[in-house]
Amino acid sequence: MTQSISTISYEELLGFFDCAGVDRAISEEPINRFAQSELLEQELKPAFQRETKKSNKHYTNKVDDTNTNFINTQTNSGAFKTTLELAQSAKSLEELHQYIQNFDRITLKLTAKNTCIFDGNPQSSIMIIGDTPGREEDKEGVPFVGRSGQLLNRILEAIGYSRKTCYITNIIPWRPPGNRRPTLLEIEQCRPFIEKQIAFIKPQILVALGDLATHVLTGTNQGIIRSRGKWLEHISENKHVIPVMPTFHPDYILKTPSQKKLVWKDFLTILKALKAESS
């Protein structure tokens, strides 16, 4: 016999909420976050197209059509202005990390268990950037510690690197509920944080894992299937041109093992470029 909601005890109901990830009462009155998000996203609509500049001679294998309709804006939206000003005010990478850890003006922070900022070496010449934390990352507060992280570890070890010799992070430091794709507003709120991390670290190469990271870092409107394996560019806030290698996200490889050889090819290309830079 099906148990009706009216006969469920408070303890059972609380247990259900806990399993569903509801671990706090936000307010006594319900708030329509979807309506708020729609209003704020309207403020982000007057966007301009981002154009990637021509690369230096060392990175000539480019995607030709790199103009984009992907939003890259500076607006008067209160939330976005806050992250932009906060990131720009950081005097060091450590201070920026602390700002991200303490930042609470984004709804994702309310539903995530932990803030996943980075793992690895801030002095590294290679910066690996994914999209959002997964379930295991949310639990641990560290990027790429689940199955996808284990796969990434093996890939790095195969080219002579490791988590300790790379800087690993995500575009979004908080896990979206249900692993949904982050909204345009959430991406733009978090953009200043990743931009500032890149500016502080000054890596020789950026590795973009998946569609979202590739779009945000390069502005390309091409999907990851077309853009992977081809050098693109990121223009940092201090106007440095940094080569970007897009490749498949480890999650995608776990679901589509036949594409593993393409990721291996991409990381060999990365290794070759790193050796050329150091010679």
PDB file of C-alpha atoms in Angstrom, residues 135-263:
ATOM      1  CA  ARG A 135      28.858  15.079  -7.080  1.00  0.00           C
ATOM      2  CA  GLU A 136      32.157  13.771  -5.687  1.00  0.00           C
ATOM      3  CA  GLU A 137      33.864  17.125  -6.204  1.00  0.00           C
ATOM      4  CA  ASP A 138      31.035  18.832  -4.328  1.00  0.00           C
ATOM      5  CA  LYS A 139      31.509  16.448  -1.410  1.00  0.00           C
ATOM      6  CA  GLU A 140      35.290  16.843  -1.263  1.00  0.00           C
ATOM      7  CA  GLY A 141      35.570  20.512  -2.232  1.00  0.00           C
ATOM      8  CA  VAL A 142      38.284  19.657  -4.785  1.00  0.00           C
ATOM      9  CA  PRO A 143      37.990  19.690  -8.613  1.00  0.00           C
ATOM     10  CA  PHE A 144      38.224  16.387 -10.510  1.00  0.00           C
ATOM     11  CA  VAL A 145      38.298  13.813  -7.720  1.00  0.00           C
ATOM     12  CA  GLY A 146      35.555  11.489  -9.008  1.00  0.00           C
ATOM     13  CA  ARG A 147      35.797   8.966 -11.848  1.00  0.00           C
ATOM     14  CA  SER A 148      36.498  11.738 -14.346  1.00  0.00           C
ATOM     15  CA  GLY A 149      39.286  12.992 -12.104  1.00  0.00           C
ATOM     16  CA  GLN A 150      40.843   9.537 -11.909  1.00  0.00           C
ATOM     17  CA  LEU A 151      40.823   9.358 -15.707  1.00  0.00           C
ATOM     18  CA  LEU A 152      42.402  12.811 -15.914  1.00  0.00           C
ATOM     19  CA  ASN A 153      45.103  11.674 -13.484  1.00  0.00           C
ATOM     20  CA  ARG A 154      45.996   8.731 -15.735  1.00  0.00           C
ATOM     21  CA  ILE A 155      46.116  10.949 -18.825  1.00  0.00           C
ATOM     22  CA  LEU A 156      48.439  13.420 -17.101  1.00  0.00           C
ATOM     23  CA  GLU A 157      50.704  10.669 -15.807  1.00  0.00           C
ATOM     24  CA  ALA A 158      50.957   9.242 -19.329  1.00  0.00           C
ATOM     25  CA  ILE A 159      52.558  12.485 -20.568  1.00  0.00           C
ATOM     26  CA  GLY A 160      54.821  12.872 -17.546  1.00  0.00           C
ATOM     27  CA  TYR A 161      52.653  15.262 -15.530  1.00  0.00           C
ATOM     28  CA  SER A 162      50.414  14.913 -12.476  1.00  0.00           C
ATOM     29  CA  ARG A 163      47.900  16.845 -10.402  1.00  0.00           C
ATOM     30  CA  LYS A 164      50.819  18.291  -8.455  1.00  0.00           C
ATOM     31  CA  THR A 165      52.429  19.751 -11.573  1.00  0.00           C
ATOM     32  CA  CYS A 166      49.274  21.312 -13.081  1.00  0.00           C
ATOM     33  CA  TYR A 167      46.733  23.882 -11.933  1.00  0.00           C
ATOM     34  CA  ILE A 168      43.271  22.281 -12.148  1.00  0.00           C
ATOM     35  CA  THR A 169      40.040  24.234 -11.793  1.00  0.00           C
ATOM     36  CA  ASN A 170      36.555  24.797 -13.248  1.00  0.00           C
ATOM     37  CA  ILE A 171      34.687  27.697 -14.831  1.00  0.00           C
ATOM     38  CA  ILE A 172      32.049  27.389 -12.078  1.00  0.00           C
ATOM     39  CA  PRO A 173      33.307  26.617  -8.541  1.00  0.00           C
ATOM     40  CA  TRP A 174      29.915  25.375  -7.262  1.00  0.00           C
ATOM     41  CA  ARG A 175      27.976  22.309  -8.375  1.00  0.00           C
ATOM     42  CA  PRO A 176      24.631  23.194 -10.007  1.00  0.00           C
ATOM     43  CA  PRO A 177      21.684  21.261  -8.516  1.00  0.00           C
ATOM     44  CA  GLY A 178      21.210  17.919 -10.240  1.00  0.00           C
ATOM     45  CA  ASN A 179      24.338  18.490 -12.338  1.00  0.00           C
ATOM     46  CA  ARG A 180      22.341  20.737 -14.655  1.00  0.00           C
ATOM     47  CA  ARG A 181      24.124  23.042 -17.090  1.00  0.00           C
ATOM     48  CA  PRO A 182      24.811  26.448 -15.494  1.00  0.00           C
ATOM     49  CA  THR A 183      22.685  29.331 -16.691  1.00  0.00           C
ATOM     50  CA  LEU A 184      24.029  32.242 -18.691  1.00  0.00           C
ATOM     51  CA  LEU A 185      23.751  34.432 -15.608  1.00  0.00           C
ATOM     52  CA  GLU A 186      25.724  31.963 -13.472  1.00  0.00           C
ATOM     53  CA  ILE A 187      28.443  31.720 -16.114  1.00  0.00           C
ATOM     54  CA  GLU A 188      28.796  35.494 -16.308  1.00  0.00           C
ATOM     55  CA  GLN A 189      28.830  35.816 -12.527  1.00  0.00           C
ATOM     56  CA  CYS A 190      31.734  33.359 -12.310  1.00  0.00           C
ATOM     57  CA  ARG A 191      33.649  34.581 -15.373  1.00  0.00           C
ATOM     58  CA  PRO A 192      35.655  37.277 -13.479  1.00  0.00           C
ATOM     59  CA  PHE A 193      36.923  34.645 -11.032  1.00  0.00           C
ATOM     60  CA  ILE A 194      38.380  32.372 -13.713  1.00  0.00           C
ATOM     61  CA  GLU A 195      39.715  35.340 -15.697  1.00  0.00           C
ATOM     62  CA  LYS A 196      41.566  36.634 -12.644  1.00  0.00           C
ATOM     63  CA  GLN A 197      43.011  33.212 -11.825  1.00  0.00           C
ATOM     64  CA  ILE A 198      44.435  33.026 -15.345  1.00  0.00           C
ATOM     65  CA  ALA A 199      45.870  36.541 -15.017  1.00  0.00           C
ATOM     66  CA  PHE A 200      47.655  35.646 -11.766  1.00  0.00           C
ATOM     67  CA  ILE A 201      48.995  32.269 -12.921  1.00  0.00           C
ATOM     68  CA  LYS A 202      50.062  33.323 -16.441  1.00  0.00           C
ATOM     69  CA  PRO A 203      50.153  29.751 -17.790  1.00  0.00           C
ATOM     70  CA  GLN A 204      51.902  28.889 -21.035  1.00  0.00           C
ATOM     71  CA  ILE A 205      48.953  26.747 -22.127  1.00  0.00           C
ATOM     72  CA  LEU A 206      45.284  26.453 -21.184  1.00  0.00           C
ATOM     73  CA  VAL A 207      43.527  23.103 -21.591  1.00  0.00           C
ATOM     74  CA  ALA A 208      39.757  23.517 -22.009  1.00  0.00           C
ATOM     75  CA  LEU A 209      37.848  20.368 -21.086  1.00  0.00           C
ATOM     76  CA  GLY A 210      34.520  20.317 -22.901  1.00  0.00           C
ATOM     77  CA  ASP A 211      32.140  22.745 -24.572  1.00  0.00           C
ATOM     78  CA  LEU A 212      31.513  25.198 -21.741  1.00  0.00           C
ATOM     79  CA  ALA A 213      35.163  25.792 -20.875  1.00  0.00           C
ATOM     80  CA  THR A 214      36.042  26.189 -24.557  1.00  0.00           C
ATOM     81  CA  HIS A 215      33.253  28.729 -25.136  1.00  0.00           C
ATOM     82  CA  VAL A 216      34.097  30.799 -22.073  1.00  0.00           C
ATOM     83  CA  LEU A 217      37.866  30.822 -22.622  1.00  0.00           C
ATOM     84  CA  THR A 218      37.964  31.406 -26.386  1.00  0.00           C
ATOM     85  CA  GLY A 219      34.568  32.727 -27.440  1.00  0.00           C
ATOM     86  CA  THR A 220      34.272  30.200 -30.266  1.00  0.00           C
ATOM     87  CA  ASN A 221      30.773  29.292 -31.410  1.00  0.00           C
ATOM     88  CA  GLN A 222      31.898  25.882 -32.630  1.00  0.00           C
ATOM     89  CA  GLY A 223      31.102  22.767 -30.646  1.00  0.00           C
ATOM     90  CA  ILE A 224      33.786  20.700 -28.980  1.00  0.00           C
ATOM     91  CA  ILE A 225      33.685  18.035 -31.707  1.00  0.00           C
ATOM     92  CA  ARG A 226      34.815  20.584 -34.298  1.00  0.00           C
ATOM     93  CA  SER A 227      37.101  22.659 -32.086  1.00  0.00           C
ATOM     94  CA  ARG A 228      38.985  19.930 -30.199  1.00  0.00           C
ATOM     95  CA  GLY A 229      42.569  19.362 -31.202  1.00  0.00           C
ATOM     96  CA  LYS A 230      42.932  22.819 -32.771  1.00  0.00           C
ATOM     97  CA  TRP A 231      44.794  25.669 -31.125  1.00  0.00           C
ATOM     98  CA  LEU A 232      42.599  28.600 -30.131  1.00  0.00           C
ATOM     99  CA  GLU A 233      43.423  31.651 -28.017  1.00  0.00           C
ATOM    100  CA  HIS A 234      42.500  33.288 -24.762  1.00  0.00           C
ATOM    101  CA  ILE A 235      43.181  37.004 -24.321  1.00  0.00           C
ATOM    102  CA  SER A 236      43.828  37.549 -20.621  1.00  0.00           C
ATOM    103  CA  GLU A 237      42.830  40.683 -18.741  1.00  0.00           C
ATOM    104  CA  ASN A 238      46.434  41.881 -18.957  1.00  0.00           C
ATOM    105  CA  LYS A 239      46.282  41.368 -22.765  1.00  0.00           C
ATOM    106  CA  HIS A 240      48.490  38.286 -22.828  1.00  0.00           C
ATOM    107  CA  VAL A 241      47.662  35.858 -25.642  1.00  0.00           C
ATOM    108  CA  ILE A 242      47.529  32.330 -24.232  1.00  0.00           C
ATOM    109  CA  PRO A 243      47.120  29.280 -26.500  1.00  0.00           C
ATOM    110  CA  VAL A 244      44.131  27.094 -25.651  1.00  0.00           C
ATOM    111  CA  MET A 245      43.796  23.411 -26.525  1.00  0.00           C
ATOM    112  CA  PRO A 246      40.147  22.279 -26.398  1.00  0.00           C
ATOM    113  CA  THR A 247      39.535  18.580 -25.833  1.00  0.00           C
ATOM    114  CA  PHE A 248      36.778  16.288 -24.619  1.00  0.00           C
ATOM    115  CA  HIS A 249      35.826  16.350 -20.947  1.00  0.00           C
ATOM    116  CA  PRO A 250      36.761  13.150 -19.082  1.00  0.00           C
ATOM    117  CA  ASP A 251      33.054  12.602 -18.323  1.00  0.00           C
ATOM    118  CA  TYR A 252      32.424  12.349 -22.054  1.00  0.00           C
ATOM    119  CA  ILE A 253      35.259   9.851 -22.470  1.00  0.00           C
ATOM    120  CA  LEU A 254      33.807   7.667 -19.712  1.00  0.00           C
ATOM    121  CA  LYS A 255      30.531   7.576 -21.633  1.00  0.00           C
ATOM    122  CA  THR A 256      32.194   7.278 -25.064  1.00  0.00           C
ATOM    123  CA  PRO A 257      35.439   5.301 -24.627  1.00  0.00           C
ATOM    124  CA  SER A 258      36.010   5.170 -28.389  1.00  0.00           C
ATOM    125  CA  GLN A 259      36.973   8.872 -28.291  1.00  0.00           C
ATOM    126  CA  LYS A 260      39.804   8.290 -25.824  1.00  0.00           C
ATOM    127  CA  LYS A 261      42.378   8.114 -28.622  1.00  0.00           C
ATOM    128  CA  LEU A 262      41.465  11.671 -29.689  1.00  0.00           C
ATOM    129  CA  VAL A 263      42.041  12.996 -26.175  1.00  0.00           C
TER     130      VAL A 263
END
